[in-house]
Amino acid sequence: MALPINFTASAAHIKTIKWPARNQLVAHASANKNAIFVDGAHNDASARALCKSIQSLFPERNQTIFIIGVISGHDPSGLVKELMPLNPKIIVTESRHPKSLRDFKLKETLDESKITVAATSRNTMEALNKAKSMAHSGDLIIATGSLFIAAEIIEIEHKLNPEIYPDINPFR
């Protein structure tokens, strides 16, 4: 026997769900600090939704700086093309995850698609430091491309212990 489902109540509860690394403000802007936002967008559709969210949530932002890293097998060019309406500066990086696409391969792929990359980085800590040094007052830093990239930025900003994957160098 099936249980009855109250769709109105379900919809109301879904609106209250907080999903880490999805449209998450990790650091608020202040006089000497830029806002840092993360979203695990990893495909064209989620990147398109992220672009709309950024335009809606941060209409007064100046430059948008993306830290982007993807998992091998995904379409980074399609994802990044969906973000181009924001006219971003792009920093490519890689996560600690063993399936992460290497930074130089990601840059090659984006270069082939005529997408300008401002900087490359072998890890998220370095990428975040580059983004912070590039940023001016009113700029927005966004980490995306995979939940792994978003999670690592959350770890850094919240000073959490990193999730280490066995049998690999955690800072490859």
PDB file of C-alpha atoms in Angstrom:
ATOM      1  CA  MET A   1       0.000   0.000   0.000  1.00  0.00           C
ATOM      2  CA  ALA A   2       1.357   3.387  -0.995  1.00  0.00           C
ATOM      3  CA  LEU A   3       1.584   6.206   1.488  1.00  0.00           C
ATOM      4  CA  PRO A   4      -0.263   9.417   0.652  1.00  0.00           C
ATOM      5  CA  ILE A   5       1.969  12.336  -0.329  1.00  0.00           C
ATOM      6  CA  ASN A   6       1.060  15.928   0.385  1.00  0.00           C
ATOM      7  CA  PHE A   7       2.708  17.706  -2.554  1.00  0.00           C
ATOM      8  CA  THR A   8       2.007  21.198  -1.194  1.00  0.00           C
ATOM      9  CA  ALA A   9       3.741  20.378   2.087  1.00  0.00           C
ATOM     10  CA  SER A  10       6.585  18.673   0.213  1.00  0.00           C
ATOM     11  CA  ALA A  11       7.134  21.728  -1.988  1.00  0.00           C
ATOM     12  CA  ALA A  12       7.162  24.000   1.063  1.00  0.00           C
ATOM     13  CA  HIS A  13       9.812  21.834   2.736  1.00  0.00           C
ATOM     14  CA  ILE A  14      11.944  21.610  -0.400  1.00  0.00           C
ATOM     15  CA  LYS A  15      12.208  25.415  -0.396  1.00  0.00           C
ATOM     16  CA  THR A  16      13.836  25.263   3.052  1.00  0.00           C
ATOM     17  CA  ILE A  17      16.538  22.760   2.106  1.00  0.00           C
ATOM     18  CA  LYS A  18      20.093  24.027   2.421  1.00  0.00           C
ATOM     19  CA  TRP A  19      22.465  22.172   0.119  1.00  0.00           C
ATOM     20  CA  PRO A  20      26.137  22.929   0.818  1.00  0.00           C
ATOM     21  CA  ALA A  21      28.151  24.047  -2.212  1.00  0.00           C
ATOM     22  CA  ARG A  22      25.027  25.034  -4.152  1.00  0.00           C
ATOM     23  CA  ASN A  23      24.537  28.803  -4.357  1.00  0.00           C
ATOM     24  CA  GLN A  24      26.511  29.183  -1.132  1.00  0.00           C
ATOM     25  CA  LEU A  25      28.038  32.445   0.027  1.00  0.00           C
ATOM     26  CA  VAL A  26      31.233  31.353   1.789  1.00  0.00           C
ATOM     27  CA  ALA A  27      32.641  34.779   2.666  1.00  0.00           C
ATOM     28  CA  HIS A  28      30.813  38.088   2.865  1.00  0.00           C
ATOM     29  CA  ALA A  29      32.321  41.184   1.299  1.00  0.00           C
ATOM     30  CA  SER A  30      33.828  43.748   3.639  1.00  0.00           C
ATOM     31  CA  ALA A  31      36.046  46.810   3.308  1.00  0.00           C
ATOM     32  CA  ASN A  32      39.162  44.703   2.691  1.00  0.00           C
ATOM     33  CA  LYS A  33      37.674  41.411   1.518  1.00  0.00           C
ATOM     34  CA  ASN A  34      35.746  40.254  -1.538  1.00  0.00           C
ATOM     35  CA  ALA A  35      32.668  38.065  -1.398  1.00  0.00           C
ATOM     36  CA  ILE A  36      33.369  34.404  -2.174  1.00  0.00           C
ATOM     37  CA  PHE A  37      30.580  32.277  -3.588  1.00  0.00           C
ATOM     38  CA  VAL A  38      30.619  28.576  -4.473  1.00  0.00           C
ATOM     39  CA  ASP A  39      28.397  26.394  -6.595  1.00  0.00           C
ATOM     40  CA  GLY A  40      29.036  22.824  -7.715  1.00  0.00           C
ATOM     41  CA  ALA A  41      27.772  23.512 -11.251  1.00  0.00           C
ATOM     42  CA  HIS A  42      29.358  20.860 -13.473  1.00  0.00           C
ATOM     43  CA  ASN A  43      27.386  20.905 -16.734  1.00  0.00           C
ATOM     44  CA  ASP A  44      25.812  23.354 -19.174  1.00  0.00           C
ATOM     45  CA  ALA A  45      22.406  23.441 -17.486  1.00  0.00           C
ATOM     46  CA  SER A  46      23.757  23.995 -13.973  1.00  0.00           C
ATOM     47  CA  ALA A  47      26.204  26.645 -15.260  1.00  0.00           C
ATOM     48  CA  ARG A  48      23.321  28.446 -16.990  1.00  0.00           C
ATOM     49  CA  ALA A  49      21.378  28.385 -13.698  1.00  0.00           C
ATOM     50  CA  LEU A  50      24.462  29.647 -11.829  1.00  0.00           C
ATOM     51  CA  CYS A  51      24.831  32.534 -14.280  1.00  0.00           C
ATOM     52  CA  LYS A  52      21.206  33.555 -13.689  1.00  0.00           C
ATOM     53  CA  SER A  53      21.669  33.260  -9.911  1.00  0.00           C
ATOM     54  CA  ILE A  54      24.753  35.480  -9.979  1.00  0.00           C
ATOM     55  CA  GLN A  55      22.977  38.113 -12.072  1.00  0.00           C
ATOM     56  CA  SER A  56      20.061  38.056  -9.638  1.00  0.00           C
ATOM     57  CA  LEU A  57      21.944  37.789  -6.323  1.00  0.00           C
ATOM     58  CA  PHE A  58      24.844  40.140  -7.124  1.00  0.00           C
ATOM     59  CA  PRO A  59      23.549  42.788  -9.549  1.00  0.00           C
ATOM     60  CA  GLU A  60      25.949  45.436  -8.180  1.00  0.00           C
ATOM     61  CA  ARG A  61      29.129  43.348  -8.520  1.00  0.00           C
ATOM     62  CA  ASN A  62      32.022  44.709 -10.529  1.00  0.00           C
ATOM     63  CA  GLN A  63      34.262  42.034 -12.080  1.00  0.00           C
ATOM     64  CA  THR A  64      33.421  38.346 -11.708  1.00  0.00           C
ATOM     65  CA  ILE A  65      36.404  36.057 -11.121  1.00  0.00           C
ATOM     66  CA  PHE A  66      35.812  32.338 -11.572  1.00  0.00           C
ATOM     67  CA  ILE A  67      37.925  29.576 -10.088  1.00  0.00           C
ATOM     68  CA  ILE A  68      37.057  26.605 -12.283  1.00  0.00           C
ATOM     69  CA  GLY A  69      38.018  22.957 -11.993  1.00  0.00           C
ATOM     70  CA  VAL A  70      36.229  19.938 -13.431  1.00  0.00           C
ATOM     71  CA  ILE A  71      36.200  16.170 -13.219  1.00  0.00           C
ATOM     72  CA  SER A  72      37.579  14.256 -16.222  1.00  0.00           C
ATOM     73  CA  GLY A  73      34.871  13.310 -18.696  1.00  0.00           C
ATOM     74  CA  HIS A  74      32.814  16.468 -18.246  1.00  0.00           C
ATOM     75  CA  ASP A  75      32.489  19.203 -20.887  1.00  0.00           C
ATOM     76  CA  PRO A  76      34.374  22.197 -19.493  1.00  0.00           C
ATOM     77  CA  SER A  77      33.971  24.315 -22.640  1.00  0.00           C
ATOM     78  CA  GLY A  78      30.194  23.969 -22.604  1.00  0.00           C
ATOM     79  CA  LEU A  79      30.088  24.808 -18.908  1.00  0.00           C
ATOM     80  CA  VAL A  80      32.309  27.882 -19.240  1.00  0.00           C
ATOM     81  CA  LYS A  81      30.496  29.154 -22.352  1.00  0.00           C
ATOM     82  CA  GLU A  82      27.330  29.367 -20.235  1.00  0.00           C
ATOM     83  CA  LEU A  83      29.194  31.658 -17.805  1.00  0.00           C
ATOM     84  CA  MET A  84      30.499  34.050 -20.470  1.00  0.00           C
ATOM     85  CA  PRO A  85      27.561  36.517 -20.198  1.00  0.00           C
ATOM     86  CA  LEU A  86      29.193  37.533 -16.883  1.00  0.00           C
ATOM     87  CA  ASN A  87      32.363  38.588 -18.782  1.00  0.00           C
ATOM     88  CA  PRO A  88      34.528  36.831 -16.186  1.00  0.00           C
ATOM     89  CA  LYS A  89      38.209  36.476 -15.501  1.00  0.00           C
ATOM     90  CA  ILE A  90      38.914  32.739 -15.340  1.00  0.00           C
ATOM     91  CA  ILE A  91      41.405  30.888 -13.172  1.00  0.00           C
ATOM     92  CA  VAL A  92      41.623  27.173 -13.920  1.00  0.00           C
ATOM     93  CA  THR A  93      42.660  24.716 -11.250  1.00  0.00           C
ATOM     94  CA  GLU A  94      42.272  21.113 -10.166  1.00  0.00           C
ATOM     95  CA  SER A  95      40.947  19.510  -7.010  1.00  0.00           C
ATOM     96  CA  ARG A  96      42.573  16.800  -4.912  1.00  0.00           C
ATOM     97  CA  HIS A  97      40.055  14.289  -6.232  1.00  0.00           C
ATOM     98  CA  PRO A  98      41.771  11.572  -8.293  1.00  0.00           C
ATOM     99  CA  LYS A  99      39.391  12.114 -11.234  1.00  0.00           C
ATOM    100  CA  SER A 100      40.040  15.846 -11.405  1.00  0.00           C
ATOM    101  CA  LEU A 101      41.069  17.108 -14.834  1.00  0.00           C
ATOM    102  CA  ARG A 102      44.594  18.523 -14.567  1.00  0.00           C
ATOM    103  CA  ASP A 103      44.858  22.305 -14.724  1.00  0.00           C
ATOM    104  CA  PHE A 104      46.974  22.338 -17.898  1.00  0.00           C
ATOM    105  CA  LYS A 105      44.511  20.021 -19.700  1.00  0.00           C
ATOM    106  CA  LEU A 106      41.612  22.251 -18.676  1.00  0.00           C
ATOM    107  CA  LYS A 107      43.480  25.306 -19.973  1.00  0.00           C
ATOM    108  CA  GLU A 108      44.222  23.520 -23.282  1.00  0.00           C
ATOM    109  CA  THR A 109      40.549  22.621 -23.676  1.00  0.00           C
ATOM    110  CA  LEU A 110      39.397  26.179 -23.002  1.00  0.00           C
ATOM    111  CA  ASP A 111      42.108  27.607 -25.293  1.00  0.00           C
ATOM    112  CA  GLU A 112      40.836  25.351 -28.101  1.00  0.00           C
ATOM    113  CA  SER A 113      37.374  26.844 -27.545  1.00  0.00           C
ATOM    114  CA  LYS A 114      38.798  30.385 -27.727  1.00  0.00           C
ATOM    115  CA  ILE A 115      38.029  31.012 -24.036  1.00  0.00           C
ATOM    116  CA  THR A 116      40.623  33.251 -22.392  1.00  0.00           C
ATOM    117  CA  VAL A 117      42.169  31.943 -19.180  1.00  0.00           C
ATOM    118  CA  ALA A 118      43.649  34.604 -16.873  1.00  0.00           C
ATOM    119  CA  ALA A 119      45.673  32.157 -14.743  1.00  0.00           C
ATOM    120  CA  THR A 120      46.255  28.496 -13.976  1.00  0.00           C
ATOM    121  CA  SER A 121      46.871  26.818 -10.659  1.00  0.00           C
ATOM    122  CA  ARG A 122      47.709  23.282  -9.530  1.00  0.00           C
ATOM    123  CA  ASN A 123      45.468  23.495  -6.429  1.00  0.00           C
ATOM    124  CA  THR A 124      42.529  25.390  -4.999  1.00  0.00           C
ATOM    125  CA  MET A 125      44.523  27.187  -2.285  1.00  0.00           C
ATOM    126  CA  GLU A 126      46.801  28.730  -4.890  1.00  0.00           C
ATOM    127  CA  ALA A 127      43.824  29.485  -7.158  1.00  0.00           C
ATOM    128  CA  LEU A 128      41.982  31.255  -4.350  1.00  0.00           C
ATOM    129  CA  ASN A 129      45.082  33.292  -3.496  1.00  0.00           C
ATOM    130  CA  LYS A 130      45.422  34.297  -7.166  1.00  0.00           C
ATOM    131  CA  ALA A 131      41.746  35.282  -7.300  1.00  0.00           C
ATOM    132  CA  LYS A 132      42.088  37.375  -4.148  1.00  0.00           C
ATOM    133  CA  SER A 133      45.170  39.143  -5.517  1.00  0.00           C
ATOM    134  CA  MET A 134      43.398  39.855  -8.849  1.00  0.00           C
ATOM    135  CA  ALA A 135      40.233  41.139  -7.197  1.00  0.00           C
ATOM    136  CA  HIS A 136      39.393  44.770  -6.607  1.00  0.00           C
ATOM    137  CA  SER A 137      36.747  46.240  -4.348  1.00  0.00           C
ATOM    138  CA  GLY A 138      33.279  45.110  -5.409  1.00  0.00           C
ATOM    139  CA  ASP A 139      34.513  42.095  -7.369  1.00  0.00           C
ATOM    140  CA  LEU A 140      32.980  38.668  -6.794  1.00  0.00           C
ATOM    141  CA  ILE A 141      35.003  35.445  -6.567  1.00  0.00           C
ATOM    142  CA  ILE A 142      33.134  32.274  -7.549  1.00  0.00           C
ATOM    143  CA  ALA A 143      34.411  28.690  -7.352  1.00  0.00           C
ATOM    144  CA  THR A 144      32.627  26.193  -9.591  1.00  0.00           C
ATOM    145  CA  GLY A 145      32.956  23.317 -12.053  1.00  0.00           C
ATOM    146  CA  SER A 146      32.582  20.510  -9.535  1.00  0.00           C
ATOM    147  CA  LEU A 147      31.420  19.916  -5.992  1.00  0.00           C
ATOM    148  CA  PHE A 148      35.040  19.013  -5.181  1.00  0.00           C
ATOM    149  CA  ILE A 149      36.291  22.489  -6.119  1.00  0.00           C
ATOM    150  CA  ALA A 150      33.456  24.124  -4.184  1.00  0.00           C
ATOM    151  CA  ALA A 151      34.115  21.912  -1.143  1.00  0.00           C
ATOM    152  CA  GLU A 152      37.826  22.697  -1.104  1.00  0.00           C
ATOM    153  CA  ILE A 153      37.144  26.448  -1.157  1.00  0.00           C
ATOM    154  CA  ILE A 154      34.705  25.981   1.736  1.00  0.00           C
ATOM    155  CA  GLU A 155      37.416  24.041   3.621  1.00  0.00           C
ATOM    156  CA  ILE A 156      39.940  26.830   3.067  1.00  0.00           C
ATOM    157  CA  GLU A 157      37.645  29.717   3.973  1.00  0.00           C
ATOM    158  CA  HIS A 158      36.150  27.987   7.012  1.00  0.00           C
ATOM    159  CA  LYS A 159      39.510  26.537   8.114  1.00  0.00           C
ATOM    160  CA  LEU A 160      38.230  22.958   8.004  1.00  0.00           C
ATOM    161  CA  ASN A 161      40.426  19.886   7.840  1.00  0.00           C
ATOM    162  CA  PRO A 162      40.742  18.795   4.218  1.00  0.00           C
ATOM    163  CA  GLU A 163      39.163  15.616   2.974  1.00  0.00           C
ATOM    164  CA  ILE A 164      42.112  13.473   1.930  1.00  0.00           C
ATOM    165  CA  TYR A 165      41.748  10.660  -0.585  1.00  0.00           C
ATOM    166  CA  PRO A 166      43.849   7.582   0.275  1.00  0.00           C
ATOM    167  CA  ASP A 167      46.803   6.695  -1.911  1.00  0.00           C
ATOM    168  CA  ILE A 168      47.128  10.090  -3.563  1.00  0.00           C
ATOM    169  CA  ASN A 169      49.076  13.215  -2.795  1.00  0.00           C
ATOM    170  CA  PRO A 170      46.567  15.596  -1.148  1.00  0.00           C
ATOM    171  CA  PHE A 171      48.227  18.619  -2.760  1.00  0.00           C
ATOM    172  CA  ARG A 172      49.149  17.230  -6.172  1.00  0.00           C
TER     173      ARG A 172
END
